[in-house]
Tab-separated table of C-alpha atoms and ligand atoms in Angstrom:
chain	number	residue	atom	x	y	z
A	1	MET	CA	0.111	0.216	0.252
A	2	LYS	CA	1.278	3.602	-0.864
A	3	THR	CA	1.373	5.892	2.187
A	4	GLN	CA	-0.875	8.137	0.122
A	5	ASP	CA	-3.355	5.340	0.167
A	6	LYS	CA	-4.110	5.635	4.030
A	7	LEU	CA	-7.182	6.755	4.257
A	8	ILE	CA	-6.434	9.044	7.211
A	9	LEU	CA	-4.169	11.117	4.799
A	10	ARG	CA	-6.638	10.810	1.869
A	11	ALA	CA	-9.295	12.848	4.407
A	12	LEU	CA	-6.663	15.089	5.264
A	13	ALA	CA	-5.619	16.176	1.522
A	14	GLY	CA	-9.483	16.881	1.623
A	15	GLU	CA	-11.031	13.821	0.276
A	16	THR	CA	-14.762	13.319	0.928
A	17	LEU	CA	-14.714	9.732	1.970
A	18	PRO	CA	-17.718	7.246	1.885
A	19	VAL	CA	-16.912	5.592	5.460
A	20	PRO	CA	-14.586	8.122	7.495
A	21	PRO	CA	-11.506	7.160	9.377
A	22	ALA	CA	-11.531	6.943	12.918
A	23	TRP	CA	-9.220	6.848	16.120
A	24	MET	CA	-9.542	7.938	19.437
A	25	MET	CA	-7.973	10.384	21.591
A	26	ARG	CA	-6.120	8.452	24.749
A	27	GLN	CA	-7.038	5.302	22.575
A	28	ALA	CA	-3.711	3.806	24.499
A	29	GLY	CA	-4.855	4.188	27.970
A	30	ARG	CA	-6.285	3.161	31.409
A	31	TYR	CA	-9.422	1.770	30.251
A	32	LEU	CA	-7.358	-0.929	28.678
A	33	PRO	CA	-6.338	-4.155	30.786
A	34	GLU	CA	-3.380	-4.640	28.404
A	35	TYR	CA	-2.255	-0.714	29.007
A	36	MET	CA	-2.495	-1.683	32.796
A	37	ALA	CA	-0.221	-4.454	32.625
A	38	THR	CA	2.572	-2.809	30.491
A	39	ARG	CA	2.649	0.149	32.867
A	40	ALA	CA	2.870	-2.104	35.531
A	41	GLN	CA	5.760	-3.604	33.615
A	42	ALA	CA	7.491	-0.182	33.094
A	43	GLY	CA	7.056	0.832	36.711
A	44	ASP	CA	5.232	4.018	36.314
A	45	PHE	CA	3.601	6.293	33.530
A	46	LEU	CA	6.653	8.627	32.652
A	47	SER	CA	9.103	5.396	32.108
A	48	LEU	CA	6.424	3.794	30.059
A	49	CYS	CA	6.719	7.171	27.883
A	50	TYR	CA	10.707	6.753	27.907
A	51	ASN	CA	10.813	3.225	27.123
A	52	PRO	CA	10.741	2.680	23.312
A	53	ASP	CA	9.568	-0.756	23.437
A	54	LEU	CA	6.685	-0.506	25.812
A	55	ALA	CA	5.775	2.640	24.745
A	56	THR	CA	5.338	1.049	20.868
A	57	GLU	CA	3.675	-1.944	22.846
A	58	VAL	CA	0.895	0.052	24.186
A	59	THR	CA	0.748	2.604	21.052
A	60	LEU	CA	-0.264	-0.981	19.325
A	61	GLN	CA	-2.365	-2.272	21.822
A	62	PRO	CA	-5.800	-0.169	20.386
A	63	ILE	CA	-4.821	-1.176	16.643
A	64	ARG	CA	-4.649	-4.686	17.436
A	65	ARG	CA	-7.862	-4.875	19.588
A	66	PHE	CA	-9.851	-2.286	17.069
A	67	GLY	CA	-8.167	-1.677	14.196
A	68	PHE	CA	-8.204	2.090	13.963
A	69	ASP	CA	-6.930	3.796	11.308
A	70	ALA	CA	-4.482	5.484	13.185
A	71	ALA	CA	-2.026	5.068	15.903
A	72	ILE	CA	-1.080	8.030	18.046
A	73	LEU	CA	2.361	8.136	19.466
A	74	PHE	CA	2.083	7.250	23.047
A	75	ALA	CA	3.932	9.945	24.686
A	76	ASP	CA	2.784	13.409	26.481
A	77	ILE	CA	2.624	17.095	25.995
A	78	LEU	CA	4.433	17.636	29.329
A	79	LEU	CA	7.541	15.592	28.122
A	80	VAL	CA	8.609	19.312	26.281
A	81	PRO	CA	8.734	21.046	30.128
A	82	GLN	CA	10.685	18.274	31.221
A	83	ALA	CA	12.933	18.327	28.302
A	84	LEU	CA	13.413	22.364	28.718
A	85	GLY	CA	14.595	21.464	32.300
A	86	ALA	CA	11.561	21.632	34.152
A	87	ASP	CA	10.904	18.805	37.298
A	88	LEU	CA	7.797	16.715	36.292
A	89	TRP	CA	5.997	13.955	38.132
A	90	PHE	CA	2.789	12.242	38.349
A	91	VAL	CA	0.721	11.877	41.311
A	92	THR	CA	-1.355	8.708	40.902
A	93	GLY	CA	-5.031	9.505	41.060
A	94	GLU	CA	-4.356	13.039	41.014
A	95	GLY	CA	-2.106	14.111	37.541
A	96	PRO	CA	0.871	16.134	36.638
A	97	ARG	CA	3.128	18.268	39.112
A	98	LEU	CA	5.971	20.329	37.802
A	99	SER	CA	8.148	23.255	38.995
A	100	THR	CA	6.460	26.538	38.605
A	101	ILE	CA	7.426	29.473	36.676
A	102	GLN	CA	6.460	32.577	38.682
A	103	ASN	CA	9.290	35.046	37.392
A	104	LEU	CA	12.264	35.713	35.323
A	105	ASP	CA	14.606	33.623	37.642
A	106	ASP	CA	12.404	30.999	36.904
A	107	PHE	CA	12.229	31.367	33.601
A	108	GLY	CA	16.269	31.517	33.733
A	109	LYS	CA	16.692	27.985	34.524
A	110	LEU	CA	15.136	26.505	31.725
A	111	GLY	CA	17.572	25.350	28.552
A	112	PRO	CA	17.414	26.322	25.111
A	113	ALA	CA	15.058	24.779	22.850
A	114	ALA	CA	18.147	23.261	20.906
A	115	ASP	CA	18.767	21.077	23.610
A	116	ILE	CA	15.411	19.078	24.240
A	117	HIS	CA	16.621	15.932	21.987
A	118	GLU	CA	19.004	14.821	24.950
A	119	THR	CA	15.483	13.946	26.640
A	120	LEU	CA	13.409	13.047	23.665
A	121	ASN	CA	15.579	10.718	21.803
A	122	PRO	CA	13.877	7.855	23.250
A	123	ILE	CA	10.426	9.010	21.571
A	124	TYR	CA	11.609	9.402	18.185
A	125	GLN	CA	12.721	5.637	18.551
A	126	THR	CA	9.323	4.788	19.437
A	127	LEU	CA	8.237	6.435	16.117
A	128	ARG	CA	10.701	4.459	14.268
A	129	ASN	CA	9.693	1.381	15.939
A	130	LEU	CA	6.078	2.124	15.007
A	131	ARG	CA	6.737	2.689	11.461
A	132	GLU	CA	8.108	-0.621	11.249
A	133	SER	CA	5.552	-2.697	12.989
A	134	LEU	CA	2.406	-0.917	12.278
A	135	PRO	CA	0.231	-2.640	9.552
A	136	PRO	CA	0.776	-1.020	6.134
A	137	GLU	CA	-2.982	0.868	6.338
A	138	THR	CA	-2.610	2.502	9.608
A	139	ALA	CA	-1.256	6.014	9.877
A	140	LEU	CA	1.298	7.346	12.410
A	141	ILE	CA	0.219	10.813	14.114
A	142	GLY	CA	2.906	12.500	16.313
A	143	PHE	CA	1.784	15.216	18.888
A	144	ALA	CA	2.782	17.905	20.793
A	145	GLY	CA	1.091	20.305	23.288
A	146	ALA	CA	0.448	23.872	21.786
A	147	PRO	CA	2.686	26.393	23.775
A	148	TRP	CA	-0.495	27.765	25.717
A	149	THR	CA	-1.715	24.855	27.342
A	150	VAL	CA	1.891	23.584	27.800
A	151	ALA	CA	2.744	27.453	29.274
A	152	THR	CA	-0.459	26.781	31.655
A	153	TYR	CA	0.994	23.566	33.531
A	154	MET	CA	4.604	25.243	33.378
A	155	ILE	CA	3.075	28.277	35.301
A	156	ALA	CA	0.940	26.901	37.802
A	157	GLY	CA	2.720	23.593	38.275
A	158	ARG	CA	-0.241	21.399	37.938
A	159	GLY	CA	-3.466	21.265	35.936
A	160	THR	CA	-5.848	24.401	37.050
A	161	PRO	CA	-9.813	24.240	36.384
A	162	ASP	CA	-9.558	28.028	34.948
A	163	GLN	CA	-5.832	28.378	33.850
A	164	ALA	CA	-5.999	31.298	36.310
A	165	PRO	CA	-1.857	31.367	37.648
A	166	ALA	CA	-1.168	31.831	33.630
A	167	HIS	CA	-3.566	34.270	33.069
A	168	ALA	CA	-2.127	35.945	36.273
A	169	LEU	CA	1.315	36.074	34.741
A	170	MET	CA	0.261	37.087	31.158
A	171	GLN	CA	-1.433	40.372	33.015
A	172	ASN	CA	1.274	40.968	35.734
A	173	ASP	CA	4.885	39.986	33.857
A	174	VAL	CA	4.185	39.841	30.201
A	175	ALA	CA	7.580	39.635	29.212
A	176	VAL	CA	8.238	36.520	31.250
A	177	PHE	CA	4.856	35.135	29.928
A	178	ASP	CA	5.971	36.028	26.278
A	179	ALA	CA	9.081	34.857	26.677
A	180	LEU	CA	8.114	31.729	28.168
A	181	MET	CA	5.711	30.897	25.384
A	182	ASP	CA	8.574	32.105	23.013
A	183	ARG	CA	10.725	29.086	24.215
A	184	ILE	CA	7.914	26.881	24.264
A	185	THR	CA	6.665	27.775	20.524
A	186	GLU	CA	10.752	27.296	19.466
A	187	ALA	CA	10.905	23.288	21.272
A	188	THR	CA	7.748	22.528	19.239
A	189	ILE	CA	8.752	23.184	15.875
A	190	ILE	CA	12.216	21.436	16.938
A	191	TYR	CA	10.035	18.489	18.481
A	192	LEU	CA	7.921	17.661	15.786
A	193	SER	CA	10.110	18.516	13.041
A	194	ALA	CA	12.507	15.270	14.715
A	195	GLN	CA	8.889	13.312	15.179
A	196	ILE	CA	8.605	13.560	11.274
A	197	ASP	CA	11.888	12.905	10.525
A	198	ALA	CA	11.719	9.709	12.817
A	199	GLY	CA	8.350	8.698	11.327
A	200	ALA	CA	5.126	10.905	12.138
A	201	GLU	CA	3.124	10.904	9.181
A	202	VAL	CA	0.606	13.525	10.761
A	203	VAL	CA	1.005	15.949	13.466
A	204	LYS	CA	-1.264	17.357	16.123
A	205	LEU	CA	-1.150	20.179	18.382
A	206	PHE	CA	-3.304	20.170	21.522
A	207	ASP	CA	-4.436	23.375	22.866
A	208	SER	CA	-6.612	21.591	25.583
A	209	TRP	CA	-6.865	25.081	27.455
A	210	ALA	CA	-7.392	27.050	24.206
A	211	GLY	CA	-11.004	28.007	25.328
A	212	SER	CA	-9.991	29.969	28.232
A	213	LEU	CA	-8.513	32.587	25.751
A	214	LYS	CA	-10.947	35.290	24.898
A	215	GLY	CA	-10.315	37.719	22.167
A	216	GLU	CA	-7.432	39.513	21.486
A	217	ALA	CA	-5.724	36.656	24.104
A	218	PHE	CA	-6.963	34.094	21.762
A	219	ALA	CA	-5.570	35.596	18.754
A	220	LYS	CA	-2.210	36.278	20.459
A	221	TYR	CA	-1.592	33.218	22.177
A	222	ALA	CA	-3.452	30.390	20.567
A	223	LEU	CA	-3.747	31.655	16.776
A	224	ALA	CA	-0.391	32.999	16.109
A	225	PRO	CA	1.696	30.245	17.786
A	226	ALA	CA	0.069	27.705	15.901
A	227	LYS	CA	0.826	29.657	12.582
A	228	ARG	CA	4.093	30.118	13.243
A	229	ILE	CA	4.630	26.474	14.523
A	230	ILE	CA	2.566	25.015	11.163
A	231	LYS	CA	4.655	27.437	9.049
A	232	ALA	CA	7.914	26.367	9.951
A	233	LEU	CA	6.917	22.584	9.846
A	234	LYS	CA	5.410	23.058	6.388
A	235	GLU	CA	9.122	24.798	5.253
A	236	LYS	CA	10.548	21.688	6.078
A	237	HIS	CA	7.887	19.082	5.815
A	238	PRO	CA	5.640	20.581	3.283
A	239	ASP	CA	3.580	17.301	2.655
A	240	THR	CA	3.166	16.195	6.235
A	241	PRO	CA	-0.696	17.426	7.374
A	242	VAL	CA	-1.378	19.391	10.826
A	243	ILE	CA	-4.318	18.765	13.009
A	244	ALA	CA	-5.139	21.364	15.293
A	245	PHE	CA	-7.127	21.506	18.399
A	246	PRO	CA	-7.942	24.765	19.927
A	247	ARG	CA	-10.172	22.983	22.462
A	248	GLU	CA	-13.195	24.869	23.292
A	249	ALA	CA	-12.495	27.620	20.733
A	250	GLY	CA	-16.186	28.013	19.956
A	251	ASP	CA	-16.426	30.679	17.640
A	252	ASN	CA	-12.856	30.840	17.342
A	253	TYR	CA	-13.083	27.270	15.494
A	254	ILE	CA	-14.489	29.590	12.903
A	255	GLY	CA	-11.747	30.454	10.338
A	256	PHE	CA	-9.139	28.562	12.309
A	257	ALA	CA	-7.604	26.205	9.639
A	258	LYS	CA	-7.175	29.433	7.236
A	259	ALA	CA	-5.573	31.713	9.599
A	260	THR	CA	-2.890	28.714	10.724
A	261	GLY	CA	-2.423	27.004	7.843
A	262	ALA	CA	-3.751	23.696	9.733
A	263	ASP	CA	-4.932	20.852	7.309
A	264	CYS	CA	-7.613	19.786	9.621
A	265	VAL	CA	-9.263	21.278	12.469
A	266	ALA	CA	-10.073	18.808	15.793
A	267	LEU	CA	-13.687	19.721	17.392
A	268	ASP	CA	-14.771	19.241	21.366
A	269	ASN	CA	-18.195	18.218	21.966
A	270	SER	CA	-19.232	21.824	22.971
A	271	VAL	CA	-20.284	22.288	19.677
A	272	THR	CA	-22.901	20.072	17.765
A	273	PRO	CA	-21.836	18.093	14.727
A	274	GLU	CA	-24.186	20.197	12.587
A	275	TRP	CA	-22.850	23.506	13.762
A	276	GLY	CA	-19.220	21.921	12.928
A	277	ALA	CA	-20.396	20.799	9.323
A	278	ALA	CA	-21.766	24.269	8.734
A	279	ASN	CA	-19.115	26.705	10.038
A	280	VAL	CA	-15.665	24.807	10.103
A	281	GLN	CA	-16.109	21.940	7.756
A	282	VAL	CA	-17.197	24.226	5.079
A	283	ASP	CA	-13.394	25.569	4.759
A	284	GLY	CA	-11.803	21.698	5.112
A	285	CYS	CA	-11.189	18.595	6.936
A	286	VAL	CA	-12.295	18.418	10.456
A	287	GLN	CA	-12.119	15.707	13.213
A	288	GLY	CA	-14.420	14.948	16.254
A	289	ASN	CA	-16.528	15.270	18.123
A	290	LEU	CA	-18.442	12.321	19.731
A	291	ALA	CA	-18.780	12.876	23.524
A	292	SER	CA	-16.430	10.611	25.402
A	293	ARG	CA	-19.127	9.764	28.083
A	294	HIS	CA	-20.569	7.279	25.548
A	295	MET	CA	-17.940	5.157	25.887
A	296	VAL	CA	-18.918	4.683	29.771
A	297	THR	CA	-22.735	4.844	29.127
A	298	GLY	CA	-23.029	2.970	25.768
A	299	GLY	CA	-26.539	1.448	24.464
A	300	GLN	CA	-28.763	2.844	21.824
A	301	GLU	CA	-27.844	6.606	23.061
A	302	LEU	CA	-24.424	5.758	21.768
A	303	VAL	CA	-25.246	4.260	18.439
A	304	ASP	CA	-27.876	7.446	17.793
A	305	ALA	CA	-24.850	10.051	18.709
A	306	THR	CA	-22.370	8.010	16.517
A	307	LYS	CA	-24.987	7.890	13.772
A	308	ARG	CA	-25.728	11.572	14.368
A	309	THR	CA	-22.024	12.756	14.212
A	310	VAL	CA	-21.129	10.803	11.243
A	311	ASP	CA	-24.368	11.965	8.946
A	312	ALA	CA	-23.403	15.753	10.108
A	313	PHE	CA	-19.968	15.584	8.837
A	314	ARG	CA	-20.841	13.222	5.690
A	315	GLU	CA	-20.669	15.635	2.866
A	316	GLY	CA	-16.902	16.950	3.545
A	317	PRO	CA	-13.534	15.643	4.555
A	318	TYR	CA	-13.723	14.234	8.049
A	319	ILE	CA	-11.909	12.076	10.777
A	320	PHE	CA	-14.297	10.401	13.022
A	321	ASN	CA	-12.814	10.907	16.948
A	322	LEU	CA	-14.184	11.766	20.321
A	323	GLY	CA	-14.370	15.427	21.467
A	324	HIS	CA	-11.577	14.629	23.962
A	325	GLY	CA	-9.934	11.664	25.380
A	326	ILE	CA	-11.681	8.271	26.471
A	327	THR	CA	-11.677	8.288	30.039
A	328	PRO	CA	-10.302	5.392	32.404
A	329	ASP	CA	-13.712	4.120	32.980
A	330	ALA	CA	-14.972	3.802	29.571
A	331	ASP	CA	-15.693	-0.088	28.394
A	332	PRO	CA	-13.977	-1.350	25.691
A	333	ALA	CA	-17.135	-3.181	24.337
A	334	ASN	CA	-18.441	0.495	24.087
A	335	VAL	CA	-15.631	1.142	21.536
A	336	GLU	CA	-16.147	-1.919	19.727
A	337	LEU	CA	-20.087	-0.867	19.010
A	338	MET	CA	-19.074	2.681	18.141
A	339	LEU	CA	-16.774	1.562	15.619
A	340	LYS	CA	-19.442	-0.866	14.093
A	341	THR	CA	-21.716	1.810	13.815
A	342	VAL	CA	-19.140	4.160	12.000
A	343	ARG	CA	-18.311	1.371	9.671
A	344	GLY	CA	-21.663	0.326	9.471
B	1	CP3	O1	-3.425	7.601	23.587
B	1	CP3	C1	-3.151	9.100	23.100
B	1	CP3	O2	-4.010	10.076	23.138
B	1	CP3	C2	-1.593	9.469	23.184
B	1	CP3	C3	-1.019	9.818	24.289
B	1	CP3	C4	-1.170	11.071	24.794
B	1	CP3	C5	-1.284	11.204	26.585
B	1	CP3	N1	-1.480	12.512	26.616
B	1	CP3	C6	-1.266	9.836	27.307
B	1	CP3	C7	-1.635	10.006	28.790
B	1	CP3	C8	-1.288	12.187	24.490
B	1	CP3	C9	-1.946	12.612	23.168
B	1	CP3	C10	-1.408	12.852	25.675
B	1	CP3	C11	-1.876	14.491	25.356
B	1	CP3	C12	-2.017	15.380	27.095
B	1	CP3	N2	-1.594	15.301	27.990
B	1	CP3	C13	-2.780	16.424	26.708
B	1	CP3	C14	-3.726	17.029	25.709
B	1	CP3	C15	-4.999	16.614	25.329
B	1	CP3	C16	-6.079	16.237	26.654
B	1	CP3	O3	-6.502	15.260	27.220
B	1	CP3	O4	-6.318	17.612	26.633
B	1	CP3	C17	-2.893	17.028	28.142
B	1	CP3	C18	-3.083	18.104	28.583
B	1	CP3	C19	-1.952	16.095	28.507
B	1	CP3	C20	-1.275	16.174	30.352
B	1	CP3	C21	-1.882	15.340	31.010
B	1	CP3	N3	-1.176	13.950	30.937
B	1	CP3	C22	-2.649	14.841	32.265
B	1	CP3	C23	-3.609	16.704	32.781
B	1	CP3	C24	-2.779	13.713	32.500
B	1	CP3	C25	-3.397	13.419	33.702
B	1	CP3	C26	-4.939	13.298	33.857
B	1	CP3	C27	-5.412	11.812	33.062
B	1	CP3	O5	-5.693	11.423	32.494
B	1	CP3	O6	-4.812	11.087	34.200
B	1	CP3	C28	-1.767	13.226	31.772
B	1	CP3	C29	-1.540	11.803	32.387
B	1	CP3	C30	-1.459	10.955	30.576
B	1	CP3	N4	-1.252	10.556	29.857
B	1	CP3	C31	-2.000	9.501	30.819
B	1	CP3	C32	-1.764	9.088	29.198
B	1	CP3	C33	-2.614	7.484	29.313
B	1	CP3	C34	-2.797	8.598	31.958
B	1	CP3	C35	-1.585	8.355	32.877
B	1	CP3	C36	-1.594	6.928	33.412
B	1	CP3	O7	-1.298	5.740	32.977
B	1	CP3	O8	-1.861	6.813	34.692
């Protein structure tokens, strides 16, 4: 099979397909018993991310079990802060913790973007392994966090419901905030470019907290960095498509692809699929946006919501996905039912 025959790459090139290609955010994760077993073998989540053999194994698990059309590299958006010199650890049942960046002193402790490979080399090895072992029809997606979302974790040192510490730094010391955004942006370009060199066929930029940026701040800190990253990637890798996910952007989803050069915009489930088709898919490929909770609740409601989503996006280029990551309490049988429904 030729690379360009892969269904996801065809959708990303603008083709409307009779049956949409499908994958899921967090498809390798805690809802799968085989993931829990491999994580236990690795010791903990970060050791799993940095072990190319085991990270390859968990990336392949959902492909074997469900036959998704794409595999997403198993890693985390917070490996970039770690590669820049931040301390990073995960508290079981709570989430990530990092050393915080509150002022110029803290910022000064970070290393240069060019040095990230020292830490991130195992990630590139995982990608090389995956290109060797994936079925020929399965596309390989690499990813990074968008600068704003990564900055929110680096500033607060943890996940926050409203990203208040990052908004506060933006207000109180915009020079440090901008310098941090700039450093993350440079690192992201270098990281994604290396992922493509190692075999990623698509890259996705996760801006999970884009929804808390409004008006000018959205333009400056969500749209502009995405545009800069995509422009730099396209200069080196003109044929590698980019998916942008400015989660909960609402009306700011409109025109995002054109403004940034993204080949596809991923939609979360705070917008309806009909709205997404009318306002975003008119400009090109979209991905999304079934609510993750259906993977927990299942039943006829899952079938109906899946059909509604596929129907709404039927007239244009489209990749089926959830609106956000699948949760640990999901039932793999519901994933089977969802895929069966998508594929008819
Ligand atoms: O399957 C995949 O989607 C690929 C791997 C992947 C992970 N994280 C693995 C992971 C990807 C693409 C991510 C992205 C990521 N990581 C984002 C952006 C997407 C989103 O969810 O909004 C963010 C914000 C992070 C940061 C992060 N990593 C948080 C906040 C947490 C804790 C919350 C949680 O879900 O537990 C993680 C941990 C994490 N990343 C897990 C996995 C499989 C669970 C860790 C475990 O096994 O204990």
